[in-house]
Coordinates of C-alpha atoms in Angstrom, one line a residue:
X1 CA -1.9 5.0 -24.2
X2 CA 0.4 4.5 -21.2
X3 CA 2.7 1.5 -21.0
X4 CA 4.3 -0.2 -18.0
X5 CA 7.4 -2.3 -17.6
X6 CA 8.2 -4.2 -14.3
X7 CA 11.3 -2.6 -12.4
X8 CA 12.7 -6.1 -12.0
X9 CA 16.4 -5.0 -11.7
X10 CA 15.7 -2.4 -9.0
X11 CA 13.6 -5.0 -7.1
X12 CA 16.6 -7.5 -7.5
X13 CA 19.0 -4.8 -6.1
X14 CA 16.7 -4.2 -3.0
X15 CA 16.1 -7.8 -2.3
X16 CA 19.8 -8.9 -2.5
X17 CA 22.1 -6.0 -2.3
X18 CA 20.3 -4.1 0.4
X19 CA 18.0 -6.6 2.3
X20 CA 20.4 -9.6 1.5
X21 CA 17.4 -12.0 1.8
X22 CA 19.2 -15.2 0.7
X23 CA 21.5 -14.8 3.8
X24 CA 18.7 -14.2 6.3
X25 CA 17.7 -16.6 9.0
X26 CA 14.0 -16.1 8.4
X27 CA 12.5 -19.5 7.6
X28 CA 12.0 -19.8 3.7
X29 CA 14.5 -17.1 3.0
X30 CA 17.3 -19.6 2.1
X31 CA 15.5 -20.3 -1.2
X32 CA 15.5 -16.8 -2.3
X33 CA 18.6 -16.7 -4.4
X34 CA 18.9 -14.4 -7.2
X35 CA 18.2 -16.8 -9.8
X36 CA 15.0 -17.9 -8.1
X37 CA 13.6 -14.4 -7.3
X38 CA 14.8 -13.3 -10.8
X39 CA 12.8 -16.0 -12.4
X40 CA 9.7 -15.4 -10.4
X41 CA 9.9 -11.5 -10.8
X42 CA 10.6 -11.9 -14.8
X43 CA 7.5 -14.0 -15.2
X44 CA 5.4 -11.8 -13.0
X45 CA 6.7 -8.9 -15.1
X46 CA 5.8 -10.5 -18.5
X47 CA 2.2 -11.2 -17.2
X48 CA 1.6 -7.8 -16.0
X49 CA 3.0 -6.0 -19.0
X50 CA 1.3 -8.1 -21.6
X51 CA -2.0 -9.2 -20.0
X52 CA -3.0 -6.9 -17.1
X53 CA -1.6 -3.4 -18.0
X54 CA -3.4 -3.2 -21.3
X55 CA -6.6 -3.4 -19.7
X56 CA -6.1 -0.5 -17.2
X57 CA -7.4 2.0 -19.7
X58 CA -10.2 -0.3 -20.6
X59 CA -11.3 -0.8 -16.9
X60 CA -11.2 3.1 -16.6
X61 CA -13.2 3.9 -19.6
X62 CA -15.9 1.2 -19.3
X63 CA -16.1 0.7 -15.4
X64 CA -18.6 -2.0 -13.9
X65 CA -22.3 -2.2 -14.8
X66 CA -25.0 -3.5 -12.7
X67 CA -27.9 -5.4 -14.6
X68 CA -30.5 -7.3 -12.7
X69 CA -28.5 -7.9 -9.5
X70 CA -25.3 -8.9 -11.4
X71 CA -22.1 -6.8 -11.6
X72 CA -20.4 -7.3 -15.0
X73 CA -16.6 -6.3 -15.0
X74 CA -14.8 -4.6 -18.0
X75 CA -14.1 -6.2 -21.2
X76 CA -11.0 -8.6 -20.8
X77 CA -11.0 -8.7 -17.0
X78 CA -12.7 -12.2 -16.7
X79 CA -10.2 -13.7 -19.2
X80 CA -7.2 -12.0 -17.6
X81 CA -8.2 -13.1 -14.0
X82 CA -8.3 -16.7 -15.5
X83 CA -4.8 -16.6 -16.4
X84 CA -3.7 -15.0 -13.3
X85 CA -5.5 -17.8 -11.4
X86 CA -4.0 -20.4 -13.8
X87 CA -0.5 -19.2 -13.1
X88 CA -1.0 -19.6 -9.3
X89 CA -0.2 -15.9 -8.6
X90 CA -3.2 -15.4 -6.3
X91 CA -1.7 -17.9 -3.8
X92 CA 1.9 -17.0 -4.2
X93 CA 2.6 -16.6 -0.4
X94 CA -0.3 -18.5 1.0
X95 CA 0.2 -21.8 2.8
X96 CA 0.7 -24.9 0.7
X97 CA -1.7 -27.0 2.8
X98 CA -4.5 -24.8 1.2
X99 CA -3.1 -24.6 -2.3
X100 CA -0.8 -21.7 -2.1
X101 CA 3.0 -21.9 -3.1
X102 CA 4.3 -20.9 0.5
X103 CA 6.6 -18.3 -0.6
X104 CA 7.5 -15.4 1.7
X105 CA 5.3 -12.4 2.0
X106 CA 8.2 -10.3 0.8
X107 CA 8.1 -11.9 -2.7
X108 CA 4.4 -11.6 -2.7
X109 CA 4.9 -7.8 -2.0
X110 CA 7.3 -7.3 -4.8
X111 CA 5.0 -9.1 -7.3
X112 CA 2.0 -7.3 -5.9
X113 CA 3.6 -4.0 -6.7
X114 CA 4.0 -5.0 -10.4
X115 CA 0.3 -6.0 -10.4
X116 CA -0.8 -3.0 -8.9
X117 CA 1.3 -0.8 -11.2
X118 CA -0.2 -2.5 -14.2
X119 CA -3.7 -2.2 -13.1
X120 CA -4.9 -1.4 -9.6
X121 CA -8.6 -1.9 -10.2
X122 CA -8.0 -5.4 -11.5
X123 CA -5.6 -6.4 -8.8
X124 CA -8.0 -5.4 -5.9
X125 CA -10.1 -8.4 -6.8
X126 CA -7.4 -10.8 -5.8
X127 CA -5.6 -8.4 -3.1
X128 CA -9.0 -8.2 -1.1
X129 CA -9.4 -12.0 -1.3
X130 CA -5.9 -12.4 0.0
X131 CA -6.5 -10.2 3.0
X132 CA -9.9 -12.0 3.8
X133 CA -8.3 -15.5 3.5
X134 CA -5.5 -14.2 5.9
X135 CA -8.1 -13.5 8.5
X136 CA -9.7 -16.8 8.1
X137 CA -6.3 -18.4 8.4
X138 CA -5.5 -16.8 11.7
X139 CA -8.9 -16.7 13.3
X140 CA -11.0 -19.4 11.7
X141 CA -11.8 -22.8 13.1
X142 CA -10.4 -25.9 11.3
X143 CA -13.7 -26.4 9.6
X144 CA -13.8 -22.9 8.4
X145 CA -10.3 -23.0 7.1
X146 CA -11.0 -26.3 5.1
X147 CA -14.3 -24.9 3.8
X148 CA -13.2 -21.5 2.5
X149 CA -9.4 -21.4 2.2
X150 CA -8.6 -23.7 -0.6
X151 CA -11.2 -22.0 -3.0
X152 CA -10.1 -18.4 -1.9
X153 CA -6.3 -19.0 -2.3
X154 CA -7.1 -20.2 -6.0
X155 CA -9.5 -17.1 -6.3
X156 CA -12.2 -19.5 -7.5
X157 CA -14.0 -17.8 -4.7
X158 CA -12.9 -14.2 -3.9
X159 CA -13.3 -12.3 -0.7
X160 CA -14.3 -8.9 0.6
X161 CA -14.3 -6.8 3.9
X162 CA -17.4 -5.1 5.1
X163 CA -16.9 -2.3 7.6
X164 CA -18.4 1.0 6.6
X165 CA -22.0 1.9 6.9
X166 CA -23.8 5.1 5.6
X167 CA -23.7 6.8 8.9
X168 CA -20.2 5.6 10.2
X169 CA -16.8 5.3 8.7
X170 CA -13.9 5.3 11.0
X171 CA -16.1 5.2 14.2
X172 CA -17.2 1.7 13.8
X173 CA -18.7 1.7 17.2
X174 CA -21.8 3.5 15.6
X175 CA -22.6 0.6 13.2
X176 CA -26.2 -0.6 13.1
X177 CA -25.8 -4.0 11.2
X178 CA -27.1 -6.9 13.5
X179 CA -26.3 -10.5 13.9
X180 CA -29.2 -12.6 15.4
X181 CA -28.0 -15.8 17.0
X182 CA -29.8 -19.0 15.6
X183 CA -30.4 -22.3 17.2
X184 CA -28.0 -24.1 14.8
X185 CA -25.0 -21.9 15.9
X186 CA -25.3 -19.6 12.7
X187 CA -26.1 -15.9 12.7
X188 CA -28.8 -13.9 10.6
X189 CA -27.2 -10.5 9.6
X190 CA -29.3 -7.6 8.6
X191 CA -28.0 -4.1 7.7
X192 CA -26.3 -2.2 4.9
X193 CA -22.6 -1.7 4.0
X194 CA -21.1 0.8 1.6
X195 CA -17.9 1.3 -0.1
X196 CA -17.3 -2.6 -0.4
X197 CA -14.7 -3.1 -3.1
X198 CA -15.3 -6.2 -5.1
X199 CA -18.4 -6.8 -3.4
X200 CA -20.2 -8.2 -6.6
X201 CA -18.8 -9.3 -9.8
X202 CA -18.8 -11.9 -12.4
X203 CA -15.2 -13.3 -12.2
X204 CA -15.8 -15.8 -9.3
X205 CA -18.4 -18.4 -8.5
X206 CA -18.8 -17.4 -4.9
X207 CA -17.9 -14.4 -2.8
X208 CA -17.0 -14.7 0.8
X209 CA -17.9 -11.5 2.7
X210 CA -16.2 -10.7 6.0
X211 CA -18.8 -8.6 7.9
X212 CA -18.7 -6.7 11.0
X213 CA -21.9 -6.6 12.9
X214 CA -23.2 -6.3 16.4
X215 CA -24.9 -9.3 18.3
X216 CA -27.7 -8.0 20.4
X217 CA -27.0 -7.7 24.1
X218 CA -23.3 -7.2 23.6
X219 CA -21.2 -4.2 24.9
X220 CA -21.8 -0.8 23.5
X221 CA -19.5 0.9 21.0
X222 CA -16.7 -0.8 19.3
X223 CA -16.3 -3.5 22.1
X224 CA -19.5 -4.9 21.0
X225 CA -18.5 -5.8 17.3
X226 CA -18.1 -9.2 16.0
X227 CA -16.9 -10.6 12.7
X228 CA -18.7 -12.9 10.5
X229 CA -18.1 -15.1 7.3
X230 CA -21.1 -14.4 5.0
X231 CA -20.9 -16.2 1.8
X232 CA -22.8 -15.1 -1.4
X233 CA -23.9 -18.7 -1.9
X234 CA -23.9 -21.0 1.1
X235 CA -21.7 -24.0 1.1
X236 CA -22.9 -27.5 1.4
X237 CA -21.3 -30.1 3.7
X238 CA -19.5 -31.5 0.7
X239 CA -18.1 -28.2 -0.5
X240 CA -20.6 -27.7 -3.4
X241 CA -22.5 -24.5 -3.5
X242 CA -26.0 -24.5 -2.2
X243 CA -28.7 -21.8 -2.0
X244 CA -28.2 -17.9 -2.5
X245 CA -27.7 -16.3 0.7
X246 CA -29.6 -13.1 1.7
X247 CA -27.0 -10.7 0.6
X248 CA -27.4 -8.7 -2.6
X249 CA -25.7 -5.6 -4.3
X250 CA -27.8 -2.4 -4.0
X251 CA -25.9 -0.2 -6.2
X252 CA -22.4 0.5 -7.6
X253 CA -20.6 3.6 -6.3
X254 CA -19.7 6.2 -8.9
X255 CA -16.2 7.2 -8.3
X256 CA -13.4 9.5 -9.0
X257 CA -11.1 6.5 -10.0
X258 CA -10.5 2.8 -9.7
X259 CA -13.5 2.5 -12.2
X260 CA -12.6 -1.1 -13.0
X261 CA -13.4 -2.2 -9.5
X262 CA -16.9 -2.9 -8.4
X263 CA -17.3 -0.8 -5.3
X264 CA -20.8 -1.7 -4.0
X265 CA -23.6 -0.9 -1.5
X266 CA -24.3 -4.3 -0.1
X267 CA -27.6 -5.0 1.5
X268 CA -27.9 -7.9 4.2
X269 CA -31.3 -9.4 4.8
X270 CA -31.2 -12.0 7.3
X271 CA -28.3 -13.3 5.5
X272 CA -26.7 -16.5 7.2
X273 CA -23.3 -15.7 8.7
X274 CA -20.7 -17.7 10.8
X275 CA -18.9 -16.2 13.6
X276 CA -15.1 -15.9 12.8
X277 CA -13.1 -15.7 16.1
X278 CA -14.6 -14.8 19.4
X279 CA -17.9 -13.0 20.1
X280 CA -17.4 -9.2 20.5
X281 CA -13.7 -9.5 19.4
X282 CA -14.4 -8.7 15.7
X283 CA -12.0 -5.8 15.6
X284 CA -9.1 -8.0 16.7
X285 CA -9.8 -10.4 13.7
X286 CA -10.6 -7.6 11.3
X287 CA -7.3 -5.9 12.1
X288 CA -5.5 -9.0 11.0
X289 CA -6.7 -8.2 7.5
X290 CA -6.5 -4.4 7.9
X291 CA -2.8 -4.2 8.8
X292 CA -2.1 -6.3 5.8
X293 CA -4.3 -4.3 3.7
X294 CA -2.8 -1.0 5.0
X295 CA 0.7 -2.1 3.8
X296 CA -1.0 -3.3 0.5
X297 CA -2.4 0.2 0.2
X298 CA 1.0 1.8 0.9
X299 CA 2.2 -0.3 -2.0
X300 CA -0.8 1.0 -4.2
X301 CA 0.5 4.6 -3.6
X302 CA 4.0 3.6 -4.8
X303 CA 2.9 1.6 -7.5
X304 CA 0.8 4.4 -9.1
X305 CA 3.9 6.7 -8.8
X306 CA 6.0 4.1 -10.5
X307 CA 3.7 3.6 -13.5
X308 CA 3.1 7.5 -13.8
X309 CA 6.9 8.2 -13.5
X310 CA 7.9 5.6 -16.4
X311 CA 5.5 7.3 -18.7
X312 CA 6.6 10.9 -17.6
X313 CA 10.1 9.9 -18.2
X314 CA 9.3 8.7 -21.7
X315 CA 7.4 11.7 -22.6
X316 CA 10.1 14.0 -21.4
X317 CA 12.7 12.4 -23.5
X318 CA 10.4 12.5 -26.6
X319 CA 8.6 15.7 -26.5
X320 CA 10.4 18.8 -28.1
X321 CA 9.8 21.9 -26.4
X322 CA 12.3 25.0 -26.1
X323 CA 16.0 25.2 -26.1
X324 CA 18.5 24.2 -23.3
X325 CA 19.7 27.6 -21.9
X326 CA 23.3 26.4 -21.7
X327 CA 23.4 25.3 -25.3
X328 CA 21.4 23.5 -28.1
X329 CA 21.2 19.7 -27.5
X330 CA 19.0 18.8 -30.5
X331 CA 20.5 20.7 -33.5
X332 CA 18.7 18.7 -36.2
X333 CA 15.3 19.3 -34.6
X334 CA 13.1 22.4 -34.0
X335 CA 13.6 22.2 -30.2
X336 CA 15.2 20.3 -27.5
X337 CA 13.6 17.4 -25.6
X338 CA 11.9 18.5 -22.3
X339 CA 14.4 16.5 -20.3
X340 CA 17.1 19.0 -20.7
X341 CA 15.2 21.6 -18.6
X342 CA 16.2 21.9 -14.9
X343 CA 12.7 22.1 -13.6
X344 CA 11.7 19.0 -15.5
X345 CA 14.8 17.2 -14.1
X346 CA 13.8 18.4 -10.6
X347 CA 10.3 16.9 -10.9
X348 CA 11.5 13.5 -12.4
X349 CA 14.2 13.3 -9.7
X350 CA 11.6 14.0 -7.1
X351 CA 9.6 11.1 -8.6
X352 CA 12.6 8.7 -9.0
X353 CA 14.0 9.2 -5.6
X354 CA 10.6 8.7 -4.0
X355 CA 9.7 5.6 -6.0
X356 CA 13.1 3.8 -5.6
X357 CA 13.4 4.9 -1.8
X358 CA 9.7 3.9 -1.1
X359 CA 10.2 0.4 -2.8
X360 CA 13.0 -0.2 -0.5
X361 CA 11.0 1.0 2.6
X362 CA 8.0 -1.2 1.6
X363 CA 10.1 -4.3 1.0
X364 CA 11.7 -3.8 4.3
X365 CA 8.4 -3.7 6.0
X366 CA 7.5 -6.9 4.2
X367 CA 10.7 -8.6 5.4
X368 CA 9.9 -7.5 9.0
X369 CA 6.5 -9.1 8.6
X370 CA 8.2 -12.3 7.5
X371 CA 10.4 -12.2 10.4
X372 CA 7.4 -11.6 12.9
X373 CA 5.2 -14.4 11.4
X374 CA 7.9 -17.0 10.3
X375 CA 10.7 -16.5 12.8
X376 CA 8.4 -15.3 15.7
X377 CA 10.6 -12.3 16.1
X378 CA 8.7 -9.9 18.6
X379 CA 11.1 -6.8 17.9
X380 CA 10.3 -7.1 14.1
X381 CA 6.6 -7.3 14.8
X382 CA 6.8 -4.4 17.1
X383 CA 8.8 -2.2 14.6
X384 CA 6.7 -3.0 11.6
X385 CA 3.6 -2.2 13.8
X386 CA 5.0 1.1 14.5
X387 CA 5.7 1.9 10.9
X388 CA 2.7 0.5 9.3
X389 CA 0.9 3.9 9.6
X390 CA 4.0 5.5 8.1
X391 CA 4.0 3.0 5.2
X392 CA 0.3 3.6 4.4
X393 CA 0.2 7.3 5.1
X394 CA 3.5 8.6 3.8
X395 CA 3.6 6.3 0.8
X396 CA 0.1 7.2 -0.4
X397 CA 0.4 10.9 0.3
X398 CA 3.7 11.1 -1.5
X399 CA 2.6 8.6 -4.3
X400 CA -0.4 10.8 -5.2
X401 CA 1.9 14.0 -5.3
X402 CA 4.3 12.1 -7.7
X403 CA 1.5 11.1 -9.9
X404 CA 0.4 14.8 -10.1
X405 CA 4.0 15.8 -10.9
X406 CA 4.2 13.1 -13.5
X407 CA 1.0 14.4 -15.1
X408 CA 2.4 18.0 -15.0
X409 CA 5.4 16.9 -17.1
X410 CA 2.9 16.4 -20.1
X411 CA 1.7 20.0 -19.6
X412 CA -1.9 20.4 -21.2
X413 CA -1.7 16.9 -22.6
X414 CA -1.6 15.5 -19.1
X415 CA -5.1 16.9 -18.5
X416 CA -6.4 15.1 -21.8
X417 CA -7.7 11.6 -21.3
X418 CA -6.1 10.5 -24.6
X419 CA -2.6 10.3 -22.8
X420 CA -4.0 8.4 -19.7
X421 CA -2.0 10.2 -17.1
X422 CA -5.1 11.4 -15.2
X423 CA -6.0 7.9 -14.4
X424 CA -2.7 7.5 -12.4
X425 CA -3.8 10.6 -10.4
X426 CA -7.3 9.5 -10.0
X427 CA -6.5 5.7 -8.9
X428 CA -3.8 7.0 -6.5
X429 CA -6.4 9.3 -4.7
X430 CA -8.4 6.5 -3.1
X431 CA -5.3 5.1 -1.3
X432 CA -5.0 8.2 0.8
X433 CA -8.5 7.5 2.1
X434 CA -9.4 3.9 2.2
X435 CA -8.2 1.3 4.8
X436 CA -8.1 4.3 7.4
X437 CA -7.8 7.8 6.1
X438 CA -4.3 9.3 6.3
X439 CA -5.3 11.6 9.0
X440 CA -6.3 8.7 11.1
X441 CA -3.0 7.0 10.4
X442 CA -1.1 9.9 11.8
X443 CA -3.3 10.0 14.9
X444 CA -2.8 6.2 15.5
X445 CA 1.1 6.7 14.9
X446 CA 1.2 9.5 17.6
X447 CA -1.6 8.5 19.8
X448 CA -0.9 4.7 20.1
X449 CA 2.3 3.4 18.4
X450 CA 4.8 5.9 19.7
X451 CA 4.2 4.9 23.3
X452 CA 3.5 1.2 22.6
X453 CA 5.4 -1.1 24.9
X454 CA 7.0 1.9 26.7
X455 CA 8.3 3.5 23.5
X456 CA 10.8 0.6 23.0
X457 CA 10.0 0.4 19.3
X458 CA 10.6 3.9 18.2
X459 CA 13.8 3.9 20.3
X460 CA 14.7 0.8 18.3
X461 CA 14.2 2.7 15.1
X462 CA 16.5 5.6 16.3
X463 CA 19.0 3.0 17.2
X464 CA 19.0 1.6 13.6
X465 CA 19.6 5.1 12.2
X466 CA 22.3 5.8 14.9
X467 CA 24.1 2.6 14.1
X468 CA 24.0 3.1 10.4
X469 CA 25.5 6.6 10.8
X470 CA 28.2 5.5 13.2
X471 CA 29.2 2.5 10.9
X472 CA 29.6 5.0 8.1
X473 CA 31.1 8.1 9.9
X474 CA 34.6 7.4 8.8
X475 CA 33.8 6.9 5.2
X476 CA 34.3 10.0 3.4
X477 CA 32.3 8.8 0.2
X478 CA 29.2 8.6 2.5
X479 CA 29.4 11.9 4.2
X480 CA 26.9 13.5 1.9
X481 CA 24.5 10.7 3.1
X482 CA 25.2 10.4 6.8
X483 CA 25.3 14.0 7.6
X484 CA 21.8 14.8 6.4
X485 CA 20.3 11.5 7.7
X486 CA 21.8 12.3 11.3
X487 CA 20.2 15.7 11.2
X488 CA 16.9 14.4 10.1
X489 CA 16.9 11.7 12.7
X490 CA 17.5 14.6 15.3
X491 CA 14.4 16.6 14.0
X492 CA 12.4 13.3 14.5
X493 CA 13.6 12.9 18.1
X494 CA 13.0 16.6 18.7
X495 CA 9.3 16.1 17.6
X496 CA 8.9 13.1 19.8
X497 CA 10.2 15.1 22.7
X498 CA 8.0 17.9 21.9
X499 CA 5.0 15.6 22.3
X500 CA 6.2 14.1 25.5
X501 CA 6.7 17.6 27.1
X502 CA 3.4 19.2 25.8
X503 CA 1.1 16.4 25.0
X504 CA 0.2 15.5 28.5
X505 CA -0.8 19.0 29.2
X506 CA -2.7 19.4 26.2
X507 CA -3.3 16.5 23.8
X508 CA -4.1 18.9 21.0
X509 CA -0.5 19.8 20.9
X510 CA 0.3 16.3 19.9
X511 CA -2.7 15.7 17.6
X512 CA -2.3 18.8 15.7
X513 CA 1.2 17.9 14.7
X514 CA 0.4 14.3 14.0
X515 CA 0.3 14.7 10.2
X516 CA 3.6 16.5 10.0
X517 CA 5.0 13.9 12.4
X518 CA 3.9 11.1 10.0
X519 CA 5.7 12.8 7.1
X520 CA 8.8 13.5 9.0
X521 CA 9.0 10.1 10.0
X522 CA 8.4 8.9 6.4
X523 CA 11.2 11.2 5.2
X524 CA 13.6 9.8 7.7
X525 CA 12.7 6.2 6.8
X526 CA 13.4 6.9 3.1
X527 CA 16.6 8.6 4.3
X528 CA 17.8 5.4 5.9
X529 CA 16.8 3.5 2.9
X530 CA 18.6 5.7 0.5
X531 CA 21.6 5.4 3.0
X532 CA 21.4 1.6 2.8
X533 CA 21.0 1.6 -0.9
X534 CA 24.2 4.1 -1.4
X535 CA 26.2 1.9 0.7
X536 CA 25.2 -1.2 -1.3
X537 CA 25.9 0.6 -4.6
X538 CA 29.2 1.9 -3.4
X539 CA 30.2 -1.7 -2.3
X540 CA 29.2 -3.0 -5.7
X541 CA 31.4 -0.5 -7.4
X542 CA 34.3 -1.3 -5.0
X543 CA 33.8 -4.9 -6.0
X544 CA 33.9 -4.5 -9.8
X545 CA 30.4 -3.8 -10.5
X546 CA 29.2 -5.4 -13.9
X547 CA 26.7 -2.5 -14.1
X548 CA 28.6 0.6 -13.3
X549 CA 25.9 3.1 -14.7
X550 CA 23.1 1.5 -12.6
X551 CA 25.2 1.8 -9.3
X552 CA 26.4 5.2 -10.2
X553 CA 22.8 6.3 -10.7
X554 CA 21.8 4.9 -7.3
X555 CA 24.5 7.1 -5.6
X556 CA 23.4 10.1 -7.5
X557 CA 19.9 9.6 -6.7
X558 CA 20.6 9.0 -3.0
X559 CA 22.6 12.3 -2.9
X560 CA 19.6 14.1 -4.5
X561 CA 17.2 12.8 -1.9
X562 CA 19.4 13.8 1.0
X563 CA 20.0 17.3 -0.6
X564 CA 16.6 18.1 -1.9
X565 CA 14.0 15.9 -0.2
X566 CA 15.2 15.1 3.3
X567 CA 15.4 18.8 4.4
X568 CA 11.7 18.7 4.6
X569 CA 12.1 17.2 8.1
X570 CA 13.0 20.7 9.3
X571 CA 9.9 22.2 8.0
X572 CA 7.7 19.6 9.6
X573 CA 9.5 20.0 13.0
X574 CA 8.7 23.7 12.8
X575 CA 5.1 23.1 12.3
X576 CA 5.0 20.6 15.1
X577 CA 6.7 22.8 17.6
X578 CA 4.3 25.6 16.7
X579 CA 1.6 23.7 18.8
X580 CA -2.1 23.6 18.4
X581 CA -3.0 27.1 19.3
X582 CA -3.2 28.5 15.8
X583 CA -5.0 25.3 14.7
X584 CA -7.7 25.3 17.4
X585 CA -8.1 29.1 18.2
X586 CA -11.2 29.8 15.9
X587 CA -14.7 28.8 16.9
X588 CA -16.6 26.6 14.7
X589 CA -18.7 29.3 13.5
X590 CA -15.8 31.3 12.3
X591 CA -14.9 28.9 9.5

């Protein structure tokens, strides 16, 4: 059975040596010294390894079951959820006034990676609740916050987001769910939603659904969508639970992965709901949750890759197959371990360089969210908005690819369920689809985010890369890092210039290259992260590092990424500059 150990040392390195969090002026960051973050991460690591991770295989094998309108979660989930709640982990970065611990989103993200690596299906129950609570926190009335947030922060009540319908996914303007106004100010919702993660389960006494619906007489399309709070059980004035609402689970979806999470068809039959935010402004409120969710999904791609990589490394060191072509390494055994072979090393280095670079990218993004929310930093807000589709799309695409590479290390045993490697691949696959399929993320990046605020945010990103390269231009030890990063940044700028010169004449030239642009951008982001990590490791060694092997490994891995992974930017640029003609020439009936 696969195992998991939280990468606390690497997280501490990113937080303190790369992001230098305790010296930041972001409110709340002054408390994030090494001892404090180390204690939090250590405790989270113990819980995820000992309690949450062992249930990952259980959830995959058992799944959820629907009996008489009640969804039962896999064996052990309910008891583990109680331990997570008792430890206060569900409200780690939520406001203290509603029962949270008020810690920065950054620390919540680091802890969230551990939970997701340990058991993605299980973690989704609290993760979706966090997103729903965040939407209520931003857009809810004072009464709504008082009614729902304390119980949701503690996960006594969980939350969901209800967008998709059988006939519409990304194009939410086509939705049919109706919200009829009532004389008491409430609404009655009727319709069906599908793919609702954690839509019904037995781990909380109430479930608070956030549901997109249309109020009759409103504008057509997406402009007529509103967001509603629809509790499973209505809440009385004194906070106690009242009557069962008109919402019920119709079915549990049979899925490729995340079997331990109850993905439901939800039927609304005149269910009582309460407007969240303004009429016909539902997407504004929903995107509060979706932007957070997209960063969380990027984290899921990274987290599955981390867990798969850990097990692939252990297997490569243990499994004896063939002999090292340069000389026997295990003379007392019948063969050498897999890890001596160059192609196995290549695969493991691909995985290692992605996971560690992706973690730095993700935590940098979380730091920018804290800067935007806690310090009201408009520049950070603009930059993380630009990078959100890259974090979601690139980390999940690459994360899935890395779980496949980890599975490949096992050879035939990777295809056998006994070893558990297929679960990482199957669970990672959904992250490329939900919260906006990655093709949509790429379109959002190229079609909206690049030109946002006159292109100032992408220019700010280029300036970050330029400044880093300039600061380290005279450092011979950084030459292997700076040179490739500078070249990759030029590829990204050239791609942007191509869109400007050709996209206005024919938008398909930009849209056909959007997916490659997202990946090109992602590689440059990881290149910048590896540059920063290499510099931090170099500084640590110059200052008498107490862990020379760790910092030497960082430098070696940075060089690997620059030499073997970052050159992909040239390929992506060539594809972009080939335009849309070869993509769009065939008529539909020629496919």
